[in-house]
CSV table of C-alpha atoms in Angstrom, one decimal:
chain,number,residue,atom,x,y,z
A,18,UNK,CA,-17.9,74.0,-6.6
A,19,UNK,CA,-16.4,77.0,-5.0
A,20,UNK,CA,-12.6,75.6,-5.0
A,21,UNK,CA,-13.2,74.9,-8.9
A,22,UNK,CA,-10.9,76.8,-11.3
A,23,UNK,CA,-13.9,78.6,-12.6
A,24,UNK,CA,-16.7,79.9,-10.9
A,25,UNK,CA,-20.2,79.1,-12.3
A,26,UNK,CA,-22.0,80.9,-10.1
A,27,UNK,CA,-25.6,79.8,-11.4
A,28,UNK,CA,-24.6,76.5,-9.9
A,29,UNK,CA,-24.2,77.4,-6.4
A,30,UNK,CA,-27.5,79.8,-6.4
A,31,UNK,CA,-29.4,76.3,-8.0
A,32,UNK,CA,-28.2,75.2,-5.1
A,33,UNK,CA,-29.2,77.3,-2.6
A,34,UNK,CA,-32.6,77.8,-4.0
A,35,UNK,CA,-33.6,74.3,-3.6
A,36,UNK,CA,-32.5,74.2,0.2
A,37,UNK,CA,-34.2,77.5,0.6
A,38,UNK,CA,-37.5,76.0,-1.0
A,39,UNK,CA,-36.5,72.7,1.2
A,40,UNK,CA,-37.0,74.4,4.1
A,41,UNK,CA,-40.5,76.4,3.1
A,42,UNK,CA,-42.3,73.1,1.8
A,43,UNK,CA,-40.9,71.4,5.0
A,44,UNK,CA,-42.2,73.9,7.6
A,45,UNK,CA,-45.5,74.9,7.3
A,46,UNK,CA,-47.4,76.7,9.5
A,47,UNK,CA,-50.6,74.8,11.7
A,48,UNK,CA,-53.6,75.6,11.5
A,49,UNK,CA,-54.2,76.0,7.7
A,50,UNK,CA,-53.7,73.5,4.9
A,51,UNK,CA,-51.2,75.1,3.1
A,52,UNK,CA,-51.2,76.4,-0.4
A,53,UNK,CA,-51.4,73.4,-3.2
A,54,UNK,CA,-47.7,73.3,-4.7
A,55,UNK,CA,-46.6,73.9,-1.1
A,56,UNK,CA,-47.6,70.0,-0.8
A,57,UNK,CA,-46.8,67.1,-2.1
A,58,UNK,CA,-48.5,65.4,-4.9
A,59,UNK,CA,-51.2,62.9,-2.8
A,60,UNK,CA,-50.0,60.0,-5.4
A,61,UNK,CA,-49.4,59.5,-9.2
A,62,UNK,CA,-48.7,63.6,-10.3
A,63,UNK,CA,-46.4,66.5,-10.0
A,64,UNK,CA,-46.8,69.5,-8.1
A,65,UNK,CA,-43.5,72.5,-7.6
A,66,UNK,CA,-42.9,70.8,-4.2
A,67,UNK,CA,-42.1,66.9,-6.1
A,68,UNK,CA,-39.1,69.4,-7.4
A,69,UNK,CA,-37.3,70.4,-4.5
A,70,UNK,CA,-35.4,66.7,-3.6
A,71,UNK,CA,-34.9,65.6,-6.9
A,72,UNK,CA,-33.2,69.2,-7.7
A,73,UNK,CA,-30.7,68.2,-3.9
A,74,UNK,CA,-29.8,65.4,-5.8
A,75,UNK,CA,-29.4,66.6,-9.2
A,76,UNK,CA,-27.1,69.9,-7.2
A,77,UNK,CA,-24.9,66.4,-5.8
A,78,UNK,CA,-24.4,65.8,-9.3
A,79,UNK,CA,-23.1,69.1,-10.1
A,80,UNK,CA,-21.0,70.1,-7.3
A,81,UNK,CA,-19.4,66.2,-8.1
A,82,UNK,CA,-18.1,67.7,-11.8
A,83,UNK,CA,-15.9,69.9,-10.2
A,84,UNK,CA,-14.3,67.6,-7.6
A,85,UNK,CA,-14.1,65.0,-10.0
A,86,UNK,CA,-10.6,65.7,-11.0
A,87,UNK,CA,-9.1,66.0,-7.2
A,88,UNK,CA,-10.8,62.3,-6.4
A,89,UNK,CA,-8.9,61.0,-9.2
A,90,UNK,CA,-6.0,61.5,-8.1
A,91,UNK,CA,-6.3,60.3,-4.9
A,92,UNK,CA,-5.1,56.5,-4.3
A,93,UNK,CA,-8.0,56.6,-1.1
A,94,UNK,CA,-10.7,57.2,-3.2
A,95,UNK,CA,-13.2,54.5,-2.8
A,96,UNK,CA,-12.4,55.1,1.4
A,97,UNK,CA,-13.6,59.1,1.4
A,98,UNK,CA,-16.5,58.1,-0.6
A,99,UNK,CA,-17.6,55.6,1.7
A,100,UNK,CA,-16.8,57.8,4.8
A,101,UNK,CA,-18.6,60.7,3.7
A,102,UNK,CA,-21.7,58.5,2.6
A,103,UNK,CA,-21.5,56.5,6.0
A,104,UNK,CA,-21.3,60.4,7.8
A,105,UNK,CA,-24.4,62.0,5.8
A,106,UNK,CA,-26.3,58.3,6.4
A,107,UNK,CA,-25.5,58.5,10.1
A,108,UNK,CA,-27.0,61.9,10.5
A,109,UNK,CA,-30.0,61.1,8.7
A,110,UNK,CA,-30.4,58.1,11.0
A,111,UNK,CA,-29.6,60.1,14.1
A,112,UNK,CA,-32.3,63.3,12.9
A,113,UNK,CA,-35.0,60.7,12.9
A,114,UNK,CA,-34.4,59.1,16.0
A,115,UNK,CA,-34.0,62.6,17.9
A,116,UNK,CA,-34.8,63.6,20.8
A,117,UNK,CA,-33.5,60.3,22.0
A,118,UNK,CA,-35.9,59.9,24.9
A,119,UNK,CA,-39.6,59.3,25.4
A,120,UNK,CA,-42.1,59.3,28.4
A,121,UNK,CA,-43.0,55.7,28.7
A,122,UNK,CA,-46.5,55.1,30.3
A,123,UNK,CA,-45.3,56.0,34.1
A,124,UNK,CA,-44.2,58.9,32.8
A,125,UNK,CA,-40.5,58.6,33.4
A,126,UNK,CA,-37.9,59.5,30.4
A,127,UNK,CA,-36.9,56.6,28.7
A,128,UNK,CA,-34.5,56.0,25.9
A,129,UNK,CA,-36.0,56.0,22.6
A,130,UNK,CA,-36.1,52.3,21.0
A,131,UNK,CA,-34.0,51.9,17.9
A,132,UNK,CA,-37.1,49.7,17.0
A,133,UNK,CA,-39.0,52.3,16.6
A,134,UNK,CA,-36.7,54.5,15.1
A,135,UNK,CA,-37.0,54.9,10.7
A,136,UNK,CA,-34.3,53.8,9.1
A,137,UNK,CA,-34.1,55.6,5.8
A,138,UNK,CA,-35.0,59.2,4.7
A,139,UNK,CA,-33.7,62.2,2.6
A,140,UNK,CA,-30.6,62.4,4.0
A,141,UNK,CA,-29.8,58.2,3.7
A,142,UNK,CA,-30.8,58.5,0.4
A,143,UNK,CA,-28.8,61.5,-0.4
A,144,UNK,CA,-25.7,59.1,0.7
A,145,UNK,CA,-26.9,55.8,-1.0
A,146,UNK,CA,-27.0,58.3,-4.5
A,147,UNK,CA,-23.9,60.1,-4.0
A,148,UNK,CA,-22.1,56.7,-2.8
A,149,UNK,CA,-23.4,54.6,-6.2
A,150,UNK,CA,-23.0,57.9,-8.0
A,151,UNK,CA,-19.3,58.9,-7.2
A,152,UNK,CA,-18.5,55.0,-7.5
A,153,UNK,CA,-19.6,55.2,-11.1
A,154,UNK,CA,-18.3,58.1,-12.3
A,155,UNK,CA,-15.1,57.3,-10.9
A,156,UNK,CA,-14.5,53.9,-11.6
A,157,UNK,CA,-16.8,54.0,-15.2
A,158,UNK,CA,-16.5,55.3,-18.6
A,159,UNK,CA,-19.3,58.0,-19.5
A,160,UNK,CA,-20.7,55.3,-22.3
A,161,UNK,CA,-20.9,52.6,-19.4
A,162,UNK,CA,-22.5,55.1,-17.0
A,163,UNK,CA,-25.2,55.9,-19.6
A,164,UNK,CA,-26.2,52.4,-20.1
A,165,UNK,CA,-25.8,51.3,-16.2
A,166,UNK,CA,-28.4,54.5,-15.5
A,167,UNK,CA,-30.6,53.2,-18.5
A,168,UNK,CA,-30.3,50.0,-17.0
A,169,UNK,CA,-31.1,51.2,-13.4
A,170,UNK,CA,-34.5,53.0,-14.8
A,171,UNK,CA,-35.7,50.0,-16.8
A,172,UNK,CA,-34.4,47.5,-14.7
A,173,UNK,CA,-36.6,49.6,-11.5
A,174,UNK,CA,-39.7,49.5,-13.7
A,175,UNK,CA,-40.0,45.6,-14.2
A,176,UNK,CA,-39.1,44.7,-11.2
A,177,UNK,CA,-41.8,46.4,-10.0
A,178,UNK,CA,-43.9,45.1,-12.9
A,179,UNK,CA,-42.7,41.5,-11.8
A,180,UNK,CA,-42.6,41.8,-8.2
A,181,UNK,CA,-45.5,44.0,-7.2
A,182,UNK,CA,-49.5,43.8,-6.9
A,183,UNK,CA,-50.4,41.9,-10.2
A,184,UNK,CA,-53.6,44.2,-9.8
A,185,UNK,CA,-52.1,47.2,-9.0
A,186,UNK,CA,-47.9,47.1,-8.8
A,187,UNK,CA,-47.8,51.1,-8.5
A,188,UNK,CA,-50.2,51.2,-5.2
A,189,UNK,CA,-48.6,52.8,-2.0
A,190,UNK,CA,-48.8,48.8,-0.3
A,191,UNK,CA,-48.8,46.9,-3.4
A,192,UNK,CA,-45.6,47.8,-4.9
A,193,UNK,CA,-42.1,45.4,-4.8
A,194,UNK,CA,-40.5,48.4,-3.4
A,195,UNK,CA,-42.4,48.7,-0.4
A,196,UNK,CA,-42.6,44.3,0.0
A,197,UNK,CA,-39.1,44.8,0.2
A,198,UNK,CA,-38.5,47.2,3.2
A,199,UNK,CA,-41.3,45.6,5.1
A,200,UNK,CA,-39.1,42.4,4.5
A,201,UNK,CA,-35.8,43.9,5.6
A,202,UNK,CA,-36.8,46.0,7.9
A,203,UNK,CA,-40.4,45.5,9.2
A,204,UNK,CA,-42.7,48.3,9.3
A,205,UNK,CA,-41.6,49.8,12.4
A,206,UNK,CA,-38.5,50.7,10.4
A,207,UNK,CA,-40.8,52.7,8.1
A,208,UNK,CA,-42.0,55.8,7.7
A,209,UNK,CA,-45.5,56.6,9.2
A,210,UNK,CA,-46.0,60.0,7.3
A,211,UNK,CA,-48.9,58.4,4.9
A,212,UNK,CA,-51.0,57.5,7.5
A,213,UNK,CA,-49.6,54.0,7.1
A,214,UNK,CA,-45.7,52.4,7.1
A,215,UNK,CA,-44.9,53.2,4.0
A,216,UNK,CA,-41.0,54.3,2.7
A,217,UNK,CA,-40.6,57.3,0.4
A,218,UNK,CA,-37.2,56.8,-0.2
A,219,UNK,CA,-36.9,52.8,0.8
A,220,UNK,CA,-34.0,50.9,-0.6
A,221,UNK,CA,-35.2,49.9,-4.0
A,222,UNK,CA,-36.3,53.0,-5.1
A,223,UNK,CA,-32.4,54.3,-4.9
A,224,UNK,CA,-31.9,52.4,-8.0
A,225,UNK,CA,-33.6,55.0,-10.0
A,226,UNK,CA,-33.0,58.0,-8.1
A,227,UNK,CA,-29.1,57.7,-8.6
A,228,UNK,CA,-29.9,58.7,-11.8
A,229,UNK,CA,-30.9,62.1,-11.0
A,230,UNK,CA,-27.0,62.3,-9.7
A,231,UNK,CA,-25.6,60.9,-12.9
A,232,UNK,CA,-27.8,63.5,-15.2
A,233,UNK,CA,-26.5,66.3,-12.3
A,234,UNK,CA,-22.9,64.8,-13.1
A,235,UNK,CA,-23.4,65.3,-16.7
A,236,UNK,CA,-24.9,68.5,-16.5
A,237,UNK,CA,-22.1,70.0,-14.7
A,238,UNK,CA,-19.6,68.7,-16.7
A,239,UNK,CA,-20.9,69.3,-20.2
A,240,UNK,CA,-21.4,73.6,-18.6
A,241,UNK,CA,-17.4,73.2,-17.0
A,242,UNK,CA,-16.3,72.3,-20.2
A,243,UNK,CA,-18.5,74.3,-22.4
A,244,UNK,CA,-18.5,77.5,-20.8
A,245,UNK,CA,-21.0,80.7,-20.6
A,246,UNK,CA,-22.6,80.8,-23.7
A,247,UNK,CA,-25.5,80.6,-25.9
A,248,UNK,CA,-24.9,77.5,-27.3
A,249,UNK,CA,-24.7,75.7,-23.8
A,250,UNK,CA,-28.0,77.4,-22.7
A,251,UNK,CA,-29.7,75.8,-26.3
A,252,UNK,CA,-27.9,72.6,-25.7
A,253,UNK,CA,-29.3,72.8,-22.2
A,254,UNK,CA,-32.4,73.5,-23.0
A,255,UNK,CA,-32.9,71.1,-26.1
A,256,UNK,CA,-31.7,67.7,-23.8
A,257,UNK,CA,-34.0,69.1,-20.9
A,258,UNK,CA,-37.2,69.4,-23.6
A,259,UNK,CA,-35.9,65.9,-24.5
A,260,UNK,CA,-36.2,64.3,-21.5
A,261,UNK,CA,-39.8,66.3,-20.6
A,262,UNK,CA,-41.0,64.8,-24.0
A,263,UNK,CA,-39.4,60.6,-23.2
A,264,UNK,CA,-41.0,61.1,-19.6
A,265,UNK,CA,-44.5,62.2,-20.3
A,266,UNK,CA,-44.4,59.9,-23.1
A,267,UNK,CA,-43.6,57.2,-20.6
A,268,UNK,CA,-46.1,58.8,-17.6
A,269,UNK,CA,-48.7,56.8,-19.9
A,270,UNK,CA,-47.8,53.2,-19.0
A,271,UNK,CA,-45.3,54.1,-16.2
A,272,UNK,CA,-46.6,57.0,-14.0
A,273,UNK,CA,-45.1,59.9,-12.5
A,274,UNK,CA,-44.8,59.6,-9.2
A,275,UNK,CA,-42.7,61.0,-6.8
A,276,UNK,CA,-43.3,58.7,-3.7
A,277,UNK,CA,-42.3,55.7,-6.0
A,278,UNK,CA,-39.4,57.4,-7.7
A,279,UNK,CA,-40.9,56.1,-11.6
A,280,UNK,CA,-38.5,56.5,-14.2
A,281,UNK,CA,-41.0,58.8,-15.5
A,282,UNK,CA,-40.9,61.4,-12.6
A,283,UNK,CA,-36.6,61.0,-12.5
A,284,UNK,CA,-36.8,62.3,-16.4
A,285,UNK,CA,-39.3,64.6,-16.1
A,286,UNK,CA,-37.6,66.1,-13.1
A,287,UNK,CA,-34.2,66.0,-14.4
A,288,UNK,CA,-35.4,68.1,-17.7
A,289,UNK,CA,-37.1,70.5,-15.7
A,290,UNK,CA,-33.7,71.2,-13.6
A,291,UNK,CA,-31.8,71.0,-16.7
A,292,UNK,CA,-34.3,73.9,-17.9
A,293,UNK,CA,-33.9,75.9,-14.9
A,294,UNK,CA,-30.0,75.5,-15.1
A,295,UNK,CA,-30.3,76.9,-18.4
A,296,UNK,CA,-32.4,79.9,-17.4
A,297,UNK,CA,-30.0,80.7,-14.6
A,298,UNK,CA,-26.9,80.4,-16.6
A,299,UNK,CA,-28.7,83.5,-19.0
A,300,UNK,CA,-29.7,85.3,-16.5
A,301,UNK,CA,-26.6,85.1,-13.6
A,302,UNK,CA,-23.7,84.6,-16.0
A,303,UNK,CA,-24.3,86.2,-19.5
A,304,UNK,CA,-27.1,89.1,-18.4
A,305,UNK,CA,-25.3,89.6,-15.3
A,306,UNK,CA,-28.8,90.6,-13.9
A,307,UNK,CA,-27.5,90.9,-10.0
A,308,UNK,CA,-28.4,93.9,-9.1
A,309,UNK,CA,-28.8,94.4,-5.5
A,310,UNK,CA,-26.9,91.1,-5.3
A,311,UNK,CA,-29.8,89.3,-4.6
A,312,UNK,CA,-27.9,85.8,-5.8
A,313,UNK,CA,-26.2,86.4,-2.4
A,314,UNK,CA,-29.1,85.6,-0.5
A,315,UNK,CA,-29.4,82.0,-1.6
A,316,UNK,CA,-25.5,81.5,-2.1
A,317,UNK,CA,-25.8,81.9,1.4
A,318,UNK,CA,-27.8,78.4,1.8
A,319,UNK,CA,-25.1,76.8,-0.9
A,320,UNK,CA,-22.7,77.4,1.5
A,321,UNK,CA,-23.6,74.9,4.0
A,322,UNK,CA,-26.5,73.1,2.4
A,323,UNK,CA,-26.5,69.9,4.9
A,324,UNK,CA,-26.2,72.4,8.1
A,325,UNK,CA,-28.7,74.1,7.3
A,326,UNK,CA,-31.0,71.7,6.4
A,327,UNK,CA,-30.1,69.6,9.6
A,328,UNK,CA,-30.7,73.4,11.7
A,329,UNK,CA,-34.1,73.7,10.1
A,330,UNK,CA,-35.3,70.3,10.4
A,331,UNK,CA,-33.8,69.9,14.8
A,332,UNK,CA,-35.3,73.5,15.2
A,333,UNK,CA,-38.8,72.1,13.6
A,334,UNK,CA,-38.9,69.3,15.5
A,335,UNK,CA,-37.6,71.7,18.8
A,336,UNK,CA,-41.0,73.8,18.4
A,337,UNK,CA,-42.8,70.7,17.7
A,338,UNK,CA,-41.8,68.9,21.0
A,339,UNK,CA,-41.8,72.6,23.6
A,340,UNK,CA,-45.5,72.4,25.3
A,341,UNK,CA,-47.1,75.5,26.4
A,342,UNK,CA,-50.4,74.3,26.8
A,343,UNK,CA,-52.4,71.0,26.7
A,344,UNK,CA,-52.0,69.3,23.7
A,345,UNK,CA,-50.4,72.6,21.7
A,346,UNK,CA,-46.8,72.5,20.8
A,347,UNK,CA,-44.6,76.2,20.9
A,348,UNK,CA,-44.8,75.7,16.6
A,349,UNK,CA,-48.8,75.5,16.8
A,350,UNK,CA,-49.1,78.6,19.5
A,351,UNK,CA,-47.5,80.7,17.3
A,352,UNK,CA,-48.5,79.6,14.4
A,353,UNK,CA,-52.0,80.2,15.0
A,354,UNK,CA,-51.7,82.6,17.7
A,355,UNK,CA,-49.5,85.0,15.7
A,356,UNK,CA,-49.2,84.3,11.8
A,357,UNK,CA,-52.7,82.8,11.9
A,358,UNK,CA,-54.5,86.1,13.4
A,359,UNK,CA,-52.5,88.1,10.9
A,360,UNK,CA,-53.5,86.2,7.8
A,361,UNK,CA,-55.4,83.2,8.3
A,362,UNK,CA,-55.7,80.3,5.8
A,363,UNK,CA,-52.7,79.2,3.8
A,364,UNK,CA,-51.4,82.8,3.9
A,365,UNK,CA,-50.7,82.7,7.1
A,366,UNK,CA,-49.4,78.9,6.5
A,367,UNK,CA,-46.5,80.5,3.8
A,368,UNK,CA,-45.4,83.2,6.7
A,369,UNK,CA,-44.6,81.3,9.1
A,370,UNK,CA,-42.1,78.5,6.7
A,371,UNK,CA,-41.2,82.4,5.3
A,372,UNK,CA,-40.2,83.5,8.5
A,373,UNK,CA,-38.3,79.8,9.4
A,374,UNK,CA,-36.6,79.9,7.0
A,375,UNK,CA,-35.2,83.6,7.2
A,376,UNK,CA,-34.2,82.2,10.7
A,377,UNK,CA,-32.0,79.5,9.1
A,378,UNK,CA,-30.8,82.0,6.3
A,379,UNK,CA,-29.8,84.8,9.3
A,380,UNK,CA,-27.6,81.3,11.1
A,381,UNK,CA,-26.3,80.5,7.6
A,382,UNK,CA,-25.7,84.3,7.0
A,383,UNK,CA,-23.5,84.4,10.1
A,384,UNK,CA,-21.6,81.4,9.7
A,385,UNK,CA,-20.9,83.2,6.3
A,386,UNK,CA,-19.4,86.0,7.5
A,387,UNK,CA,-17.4,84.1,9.7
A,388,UNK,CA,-15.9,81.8,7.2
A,389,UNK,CA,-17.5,78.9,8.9
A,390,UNK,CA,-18.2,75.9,6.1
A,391,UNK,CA,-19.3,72.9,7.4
A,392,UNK,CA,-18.9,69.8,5.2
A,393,UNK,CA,-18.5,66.4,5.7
């Protein structure tokens, strides 16, 4: 977005604000359970948190508007695509299997198996979206790209309908999605975050989720082309209240649900961005409210989004893994020896993802100042 022509610069502070909320939902502090829309909805639901990945993908979307032009003239197209998915899919794969090692029973440091190691996360699905995504809006015309994505949504709910729990096909171990991985990949391939293997963001579930890309796409596009104005911000506004109205309309036989990626959470999801779009198009570009700059402070985290998120999520997993005492991690000690004795409860929780995060913002500040971008 920042090598585009025009500078939108509501875009790029959408974009930052959902890696800066990334990290905050993603680090909380031990000791406390943390506040209620700091966590994720336990099943069918929405809380602020079920926002902050479908907003990274919908942000894909938009930063791929003002590229779009550049990868159409380039005769090596489909080959940077698929590089730059394969280099974001690798990463993902390589955060989940860090450190590397393990003690094994003798107590000797061991290589960690790649059988135990899960094979798909944010990051892989942030590539499996953009790669599907940038395909289609390359190679497609914007009326075939509307009915793929209807297809994708509709196509996602009955095969789940036809290939899940006839009891229950939207249960955490009863839906197709979740047969599927378990069949590709076995369930030491899968997440264990639930208590139980189960795949957030497993391969079936991609279908509908590269949606939230295409809606990004279109998003960006229709504000390159329309400009700063009023009647973007309505136009905004009125598709986003559209979607809100199809999804909870749908939430009735198809629920939302985040961990299953329903059509009904992509819509409701992608209206809600589109709102929030709106709102910082008025105030960023047409009210010009930045005083004290404080748009700089997330542009900051729009600068170098994946970095970032790969600094807070290694330096997470660093506390997590330093032992100071039996059975407490550095993260714990200081959560509850420090933040915990200051304000205990989830108060104390929010301060210490506060402070990580201002960490990551004061690496991402630097690397700013330095005119160091990494991208891939």
């Amino acid at each position: 977005m920042s090598n585009s022509p025009t500078r939108f610069l509501s875009l790029d502070v959408f974009r930052g604000m959902t890696v800066c909320f990334m990290i905050i939902v993603n680090t909380p502090g031990s000791g406390a359970t943390p506040f209620a829309p700091l966590l994720h909805a336990s099943w069918h639901g929405l809380t602020a948190t079920d926002l902050v990945f479908p907003a990274f993908l919908f942000a894909v979307g938009n930063a791929m508007s003002f590229t779009k032009g550049k990868l159409e003239s380039d005769s090596l197209v489909f080959l940077k695509i698929l590089k730059r998915t394969a280099w974001i899919f690798i990463l993902g794969y390589l955060l989940y299997w860090f450190p590397f090692f393990k003690a094994n029973e003798a107590g000797e440091l061991i290589l960690k198996p790649i059988s135990e190691t899960r094979i798909f996360g944010v990051l892989q699905r942030i590539a499996l979206c953009y790669f599907f995504g940038a395909l289609m809006i390359h190679y497609l015309s914007a009326k075939k790209i509307i009915i793929l994505s209807v297809i994708f949504l509709l196509g996602y709910w009955g095969i789940l309908l036809a290939f899940g729990d006839s009891a229950d096909p939207y249960s955490m171990l009863g839906n197709a999605g979740h047969y599927l991985d378990k069949f590709l990949f076995g369930e030491s391939h899968l997440s264990k975050g639930e208590g139980v293997p189960f795949e957030a963001q497993g391969l079936l579930s991609t279908m509908p989720a590269i949606v939230l890309v295409i809606i990004g796409y279109f998003a960006g596009k229709f504000i390159k082309e329309n400009g700063k104005t009023y009647e973007t911000i309505a136009k905004l506004l009125l598709a986003g209240a559209a979607l809100i109205f199809i999804a909870i309309c749908w939430d009735s036989v198809f629920p939302i649900n985040k961990k299953l990626w329903t059509g009904s959470f992509i819509l409701l999801t992608s209206g809600l961005n589109l709102a929030i779009i709106a709102a910082l198009l008025y105030v960023v570009e047409i009210k010009s409210m930045n005083k004290g700059n404080w748009t700089y402070f997330f542009t900051v985290f729009g600068k170098n989004p994946l970095f970032i998120y790969l600094l807070a999520e290694v330096g997470s997993r660093i506390l997590s893994l330093i032992t100071v005492a039996e059975d407490t991690s550095l993260r714990k000690a200081i959560s509850i020896n420090v933040f915990q004795a200051i304000a205990p409860g989830p108060i104390g929780s929010l301060l210490f993802a506060l402070t990580f995060m201002l960490l990551c913002w004061t690496v991402g500040l630097w690397m700013d100042k330095k005119h160091i971008y990494i991208k891939v």
